[in-house]
GROMACS .gro file of C-alpha atoms in nm:
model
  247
    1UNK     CA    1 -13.882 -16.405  -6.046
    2UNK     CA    2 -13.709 -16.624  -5.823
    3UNK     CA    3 -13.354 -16.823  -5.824
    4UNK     CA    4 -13.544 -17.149  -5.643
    5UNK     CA    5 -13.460 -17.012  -5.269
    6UNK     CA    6 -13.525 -17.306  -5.144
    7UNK     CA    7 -13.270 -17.491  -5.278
    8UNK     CA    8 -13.053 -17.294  -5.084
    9UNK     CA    9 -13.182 -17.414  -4.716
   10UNK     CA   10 -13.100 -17.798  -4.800
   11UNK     CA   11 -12.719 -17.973  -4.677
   12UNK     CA   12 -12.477 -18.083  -4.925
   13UNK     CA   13 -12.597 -18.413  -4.883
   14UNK     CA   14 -12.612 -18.306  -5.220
   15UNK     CA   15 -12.479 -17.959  -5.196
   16UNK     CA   16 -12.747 -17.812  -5.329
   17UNK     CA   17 -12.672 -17.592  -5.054
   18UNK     CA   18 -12.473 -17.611  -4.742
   19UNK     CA   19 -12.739 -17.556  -4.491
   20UNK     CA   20 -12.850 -17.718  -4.076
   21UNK     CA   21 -12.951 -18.141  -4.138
   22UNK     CA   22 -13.294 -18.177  -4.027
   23UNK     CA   23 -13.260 -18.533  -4.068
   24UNK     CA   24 -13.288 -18.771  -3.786
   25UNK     CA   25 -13.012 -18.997  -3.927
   26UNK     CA   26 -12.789 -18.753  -4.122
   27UNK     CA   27 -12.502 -18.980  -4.361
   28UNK     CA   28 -12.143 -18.933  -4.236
   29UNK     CA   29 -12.093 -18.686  -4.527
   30UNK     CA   30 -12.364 -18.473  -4.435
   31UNK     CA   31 -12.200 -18.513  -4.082
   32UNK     CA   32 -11.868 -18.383  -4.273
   33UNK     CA   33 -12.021 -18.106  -4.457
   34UNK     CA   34 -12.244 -17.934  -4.184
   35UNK     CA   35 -11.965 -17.911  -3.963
   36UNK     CA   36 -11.826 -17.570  -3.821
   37UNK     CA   37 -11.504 -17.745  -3.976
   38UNK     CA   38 -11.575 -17.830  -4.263
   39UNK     CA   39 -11.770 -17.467  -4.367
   40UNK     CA   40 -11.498 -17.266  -4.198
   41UNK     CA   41 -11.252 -17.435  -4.461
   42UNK     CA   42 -11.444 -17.394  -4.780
   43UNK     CA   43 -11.518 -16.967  -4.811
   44UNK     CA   44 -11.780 -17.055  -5.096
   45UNK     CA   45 -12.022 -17.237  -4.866
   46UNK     CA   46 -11.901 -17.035  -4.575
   47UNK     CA   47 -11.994 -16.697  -4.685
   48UNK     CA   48 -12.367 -16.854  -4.831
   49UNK     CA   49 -12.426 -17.003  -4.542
   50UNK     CA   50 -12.396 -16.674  -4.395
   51UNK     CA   51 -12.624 -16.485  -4.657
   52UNK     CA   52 -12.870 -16.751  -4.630
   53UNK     CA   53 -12.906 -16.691  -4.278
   54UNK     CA   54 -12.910 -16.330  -4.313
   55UNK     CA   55 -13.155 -16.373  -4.589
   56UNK     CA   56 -13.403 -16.529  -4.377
   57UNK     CA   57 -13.404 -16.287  -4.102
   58UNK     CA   58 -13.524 -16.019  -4.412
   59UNK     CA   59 -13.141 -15.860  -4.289
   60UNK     CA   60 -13.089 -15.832  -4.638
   61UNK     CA   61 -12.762 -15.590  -4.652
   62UNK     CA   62 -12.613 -15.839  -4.525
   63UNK     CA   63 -12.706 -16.126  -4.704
   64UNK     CA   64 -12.663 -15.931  -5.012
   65UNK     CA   65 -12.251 -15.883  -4.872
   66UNK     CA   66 -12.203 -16.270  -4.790
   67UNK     CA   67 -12.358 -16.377  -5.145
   68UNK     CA   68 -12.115 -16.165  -5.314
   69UNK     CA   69 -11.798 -16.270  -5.077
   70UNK     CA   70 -11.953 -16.637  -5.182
   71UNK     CA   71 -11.941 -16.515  -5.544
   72UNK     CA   72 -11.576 -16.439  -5.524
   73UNK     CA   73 -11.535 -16.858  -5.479
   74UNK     CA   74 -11.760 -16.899  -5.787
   75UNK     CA   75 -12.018 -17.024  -5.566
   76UNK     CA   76 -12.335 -17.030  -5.830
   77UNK     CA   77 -12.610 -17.020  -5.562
   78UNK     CA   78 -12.523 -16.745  -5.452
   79UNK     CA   79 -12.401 -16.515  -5.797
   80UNK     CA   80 -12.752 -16.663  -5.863
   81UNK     CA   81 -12.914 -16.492  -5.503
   82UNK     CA   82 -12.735 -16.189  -5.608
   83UNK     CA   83 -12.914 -16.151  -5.941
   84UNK     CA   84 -13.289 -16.216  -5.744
   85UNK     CA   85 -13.218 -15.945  -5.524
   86UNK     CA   86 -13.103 -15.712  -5.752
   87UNK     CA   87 -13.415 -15.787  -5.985
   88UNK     CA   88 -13.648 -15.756  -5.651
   89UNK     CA   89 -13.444 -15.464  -5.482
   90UNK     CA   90 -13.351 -15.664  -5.184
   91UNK     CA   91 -13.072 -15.482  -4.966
   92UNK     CA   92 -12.992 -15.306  -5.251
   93UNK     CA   93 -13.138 -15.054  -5.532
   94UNK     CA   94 -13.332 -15.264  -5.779
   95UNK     CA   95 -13.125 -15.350  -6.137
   96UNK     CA   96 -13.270 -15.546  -6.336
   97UNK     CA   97 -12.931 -15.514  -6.598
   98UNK     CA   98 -12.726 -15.587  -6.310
   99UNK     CA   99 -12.959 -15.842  -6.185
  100UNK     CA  100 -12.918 -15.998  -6.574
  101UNK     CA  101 -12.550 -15.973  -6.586
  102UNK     CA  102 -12.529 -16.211  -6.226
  103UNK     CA  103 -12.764 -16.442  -6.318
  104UNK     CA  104 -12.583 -16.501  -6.665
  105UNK     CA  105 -12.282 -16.550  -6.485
  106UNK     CA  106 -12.476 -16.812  -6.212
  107UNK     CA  107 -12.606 -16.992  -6.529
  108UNK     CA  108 -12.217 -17.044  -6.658
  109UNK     CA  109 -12.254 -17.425  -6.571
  110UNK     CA  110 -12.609 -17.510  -6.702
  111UNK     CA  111 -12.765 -17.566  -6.392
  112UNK     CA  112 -13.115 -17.586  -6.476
  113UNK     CA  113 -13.271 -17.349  -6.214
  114UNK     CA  114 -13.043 -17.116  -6.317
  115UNK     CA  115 -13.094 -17.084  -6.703
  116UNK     CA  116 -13.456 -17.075  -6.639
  117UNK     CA  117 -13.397 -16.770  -6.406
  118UNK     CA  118 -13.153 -16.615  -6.674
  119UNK     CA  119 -13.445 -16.693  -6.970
  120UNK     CA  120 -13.736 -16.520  -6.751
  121UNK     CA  121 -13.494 -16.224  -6.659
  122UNK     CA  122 -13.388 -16.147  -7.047
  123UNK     CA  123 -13.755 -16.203  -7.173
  124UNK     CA  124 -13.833 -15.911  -6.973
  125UNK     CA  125 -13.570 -15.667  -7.066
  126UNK     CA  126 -13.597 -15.391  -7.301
  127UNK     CA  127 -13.364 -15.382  -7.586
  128UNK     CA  128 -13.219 -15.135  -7.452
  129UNK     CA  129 -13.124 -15.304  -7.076
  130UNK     CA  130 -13.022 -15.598  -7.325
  131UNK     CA  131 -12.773 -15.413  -7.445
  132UNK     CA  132 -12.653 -15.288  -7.122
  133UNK     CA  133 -12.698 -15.612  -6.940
  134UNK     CA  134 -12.454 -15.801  -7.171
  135UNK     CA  135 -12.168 -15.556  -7.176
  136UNK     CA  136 -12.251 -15.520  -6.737
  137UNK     CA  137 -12.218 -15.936  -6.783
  138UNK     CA  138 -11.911 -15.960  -6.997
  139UNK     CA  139 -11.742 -15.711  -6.705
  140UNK     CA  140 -11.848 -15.924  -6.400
  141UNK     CA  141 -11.751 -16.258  -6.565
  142UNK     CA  142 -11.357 -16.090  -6.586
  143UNK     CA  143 -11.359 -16.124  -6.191
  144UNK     CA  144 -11.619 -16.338  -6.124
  145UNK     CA  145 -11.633 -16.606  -6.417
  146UNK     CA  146 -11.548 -16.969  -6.368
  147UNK     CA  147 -11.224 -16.919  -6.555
  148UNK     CA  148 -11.085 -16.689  -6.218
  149UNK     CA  149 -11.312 -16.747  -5.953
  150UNK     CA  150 -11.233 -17.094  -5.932
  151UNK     CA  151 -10.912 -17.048  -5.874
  152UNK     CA  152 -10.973 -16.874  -5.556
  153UNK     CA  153 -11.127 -17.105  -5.389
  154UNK     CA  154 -10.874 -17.367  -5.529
  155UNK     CA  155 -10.592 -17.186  -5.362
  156UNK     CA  156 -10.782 -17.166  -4.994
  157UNK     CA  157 -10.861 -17.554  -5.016
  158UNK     CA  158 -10.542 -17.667  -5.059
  159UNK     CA  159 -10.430 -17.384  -4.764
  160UNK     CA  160 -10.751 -17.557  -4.546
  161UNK     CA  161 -10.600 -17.912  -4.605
  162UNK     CA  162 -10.225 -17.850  -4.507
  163UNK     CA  163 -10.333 -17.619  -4.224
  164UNK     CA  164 -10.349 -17.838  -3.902
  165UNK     CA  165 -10.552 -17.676  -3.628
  166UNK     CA  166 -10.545 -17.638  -3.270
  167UNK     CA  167 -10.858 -17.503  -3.181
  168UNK     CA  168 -11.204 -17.627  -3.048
  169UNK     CA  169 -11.296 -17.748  -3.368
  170UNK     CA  170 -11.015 -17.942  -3.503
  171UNK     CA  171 -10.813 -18.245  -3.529
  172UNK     CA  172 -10.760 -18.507  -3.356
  173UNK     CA  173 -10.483 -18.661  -3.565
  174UNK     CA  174 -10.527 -18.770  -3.894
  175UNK     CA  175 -10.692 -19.096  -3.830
  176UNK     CA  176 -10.991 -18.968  -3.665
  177UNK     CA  177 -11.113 -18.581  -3.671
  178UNK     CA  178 -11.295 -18.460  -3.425
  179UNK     CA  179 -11.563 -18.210  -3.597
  180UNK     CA  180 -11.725 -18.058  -3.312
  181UNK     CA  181 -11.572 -18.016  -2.975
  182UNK     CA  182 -11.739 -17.870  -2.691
  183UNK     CA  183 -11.630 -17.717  -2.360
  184UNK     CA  184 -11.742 -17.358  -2.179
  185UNK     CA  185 -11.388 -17.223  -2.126
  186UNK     CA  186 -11.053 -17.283  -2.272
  187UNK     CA  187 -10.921 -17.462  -1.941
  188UNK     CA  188 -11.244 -17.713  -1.963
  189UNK     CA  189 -11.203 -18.104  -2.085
  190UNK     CA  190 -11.311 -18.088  -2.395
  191UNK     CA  191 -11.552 -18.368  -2.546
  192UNK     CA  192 -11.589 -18.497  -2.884
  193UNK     CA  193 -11.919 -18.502  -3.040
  194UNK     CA  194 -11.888 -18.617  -3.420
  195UNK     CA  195 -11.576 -18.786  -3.477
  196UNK     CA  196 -11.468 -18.956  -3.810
  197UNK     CA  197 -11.213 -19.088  -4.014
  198UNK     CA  198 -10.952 -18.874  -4.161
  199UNK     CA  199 -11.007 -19.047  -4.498
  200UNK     CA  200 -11.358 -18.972  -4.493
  201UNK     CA  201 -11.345 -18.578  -4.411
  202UNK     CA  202 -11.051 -18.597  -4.729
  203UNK     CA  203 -11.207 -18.775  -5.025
  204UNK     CA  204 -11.105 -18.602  -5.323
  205UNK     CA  205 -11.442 -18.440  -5.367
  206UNK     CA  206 -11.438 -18.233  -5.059
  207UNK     CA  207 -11.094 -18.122  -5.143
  208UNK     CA  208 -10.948 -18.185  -5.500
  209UNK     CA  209 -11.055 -17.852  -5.730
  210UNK     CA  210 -11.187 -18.121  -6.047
  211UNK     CA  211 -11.369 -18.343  -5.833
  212UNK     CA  212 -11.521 -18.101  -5.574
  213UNK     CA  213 -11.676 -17.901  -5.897
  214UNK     CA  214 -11.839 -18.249  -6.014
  215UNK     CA  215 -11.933 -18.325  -5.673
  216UNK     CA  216 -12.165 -17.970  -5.695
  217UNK     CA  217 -12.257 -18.016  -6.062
  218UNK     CA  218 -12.445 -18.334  -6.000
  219UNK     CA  219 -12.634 -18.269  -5.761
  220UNK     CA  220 -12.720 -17.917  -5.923
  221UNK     CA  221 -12.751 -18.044  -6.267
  222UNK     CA  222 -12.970 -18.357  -6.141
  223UNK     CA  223 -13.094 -18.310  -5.771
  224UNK     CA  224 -13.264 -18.611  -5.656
  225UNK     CA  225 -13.604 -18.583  -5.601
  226UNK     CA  226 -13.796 -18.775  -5.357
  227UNK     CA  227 -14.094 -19.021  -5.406
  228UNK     CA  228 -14.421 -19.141  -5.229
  229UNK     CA  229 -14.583 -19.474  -5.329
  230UNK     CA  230 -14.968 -19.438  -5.326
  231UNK     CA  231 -15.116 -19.808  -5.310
  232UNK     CA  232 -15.482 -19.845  -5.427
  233UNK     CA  233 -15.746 -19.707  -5.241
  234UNK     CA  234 -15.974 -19.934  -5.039
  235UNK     CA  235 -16.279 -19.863  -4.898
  236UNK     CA  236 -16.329 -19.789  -4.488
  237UNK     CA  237 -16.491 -20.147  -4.321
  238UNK     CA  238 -16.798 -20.146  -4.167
  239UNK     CA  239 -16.839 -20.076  -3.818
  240UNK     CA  240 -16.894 -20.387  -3.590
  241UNK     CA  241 -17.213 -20.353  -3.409
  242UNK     CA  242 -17.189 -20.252  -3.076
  243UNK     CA  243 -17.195 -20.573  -2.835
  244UNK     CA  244 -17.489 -20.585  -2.620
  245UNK     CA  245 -17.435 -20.718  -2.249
  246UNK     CA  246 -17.658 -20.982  -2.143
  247UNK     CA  247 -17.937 -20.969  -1.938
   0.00000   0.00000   0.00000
């Protein structure tokens, strides 16, 4: 029974999940998005990024605590990571009505992965942890729904985009923002190492509430999925014969 985990290690290229770029060539909203910046501003990916690396060094307390400070910013992944844990016991006792009642709440938005979780979860429930699940789930969704959750993170975003910082990682004027700075001690020169356009780190769907959730609901809804082109198999030559030196 599994929320797709591994949806949660990719970047918000899409934002399937805020995670590292393994790319070679990462786009300059990937460069955005990964950024100590960027993450530190948005408490939804923030606090997932943090359970997801907890999760992955089996410190599962802890990634249990970040997915639910996540959860607070209506951050499906991880009400969804909540729910698997709960059903498998992870970092916490095992629930499987609790574990029902989060994954409900993850599946608020139709994301795919998540109403197949949610329809695997209640096919195994007794009638009775039915009953208990959707009276746990109408509970949760009071603090944790869409309808108030959102508006948390709402509220810090538009805090994160007036607040001009003066630290390591921060701006360098509007024009161009410098998104990773580097130096050993405060004293040091400091040198830029990704540097882009103001207008680029603030289009509207980093930033503005309505386009920030469509920016995560297409990419959850309808993550792309890569191809490989297989041309028509052809048949290994025939060795040359081996040249023989004169005599």
């Amino acid at each position: 029974m599994r929320v797709n985990i591994a949806a949660l290690f990719v970047t918000v290229g899409f934002i399937g999940s805020v995670g590292t770029v393994e790319a070679s060539n990462p786009s300059q909203d990937q460069v955005i998005t990964n950024s100590p910046l960027f993450i530190a501003e948005h408490p939804d990916l923030k606090y997932r990024l943090r359970g997801v690396d907890a999760y992955k060094k089996a410190q599962f307390g802890g990634a249990f605590t970040n997915f639910k400070r996540a959860a607070r910013y209506a951050d499906k992944p991880s009400q969804g990571m909540l729910a698997e844990m709960l059903w498998k016991g992870e970092g916490v006792a095992a629930d499987r009505v609790q574990a029902y009642a989060w994954i409900d709440i993850a599946a608020e938005r139709e994301y795919p992965a998540m109403i197949l979780s949610r329809e695997k979860m209640w096919s195994q429930l007794s009638e009775d942890e039915r009953k208990q699940a959707v009276a746990v789930s109408l509970e949760l969704h009071k603090y944790y729904g869409d309808n108030i959750a959102k508006n948390r993170l709402e509220v810090a975003l538009r805090r994160a985009k007036t607040h001009v910082l003066g630290s390591r990682v921060g701006y360098v004027g509007y024009s161009h923002l410098c998104l990773d700075m580097t130096g050993l001690e405060p004293t040091d020169l400091l040198v830029c190492k990704d540097k882009v356009d103001g207008s680029d780190y603030y289009q509207d769907k980093f930033w503005k509430p309505k386009d920030y959730w469509q920016w995560q609901d297409i990419a959850w809804k309808d993550p792309a999925v890569g191809t490989v082109s297989i041309g028509k198999l052809q048949a290994p030559s025939e060795k040359p014969a081996p040249v023989v030196p004169e005599k």
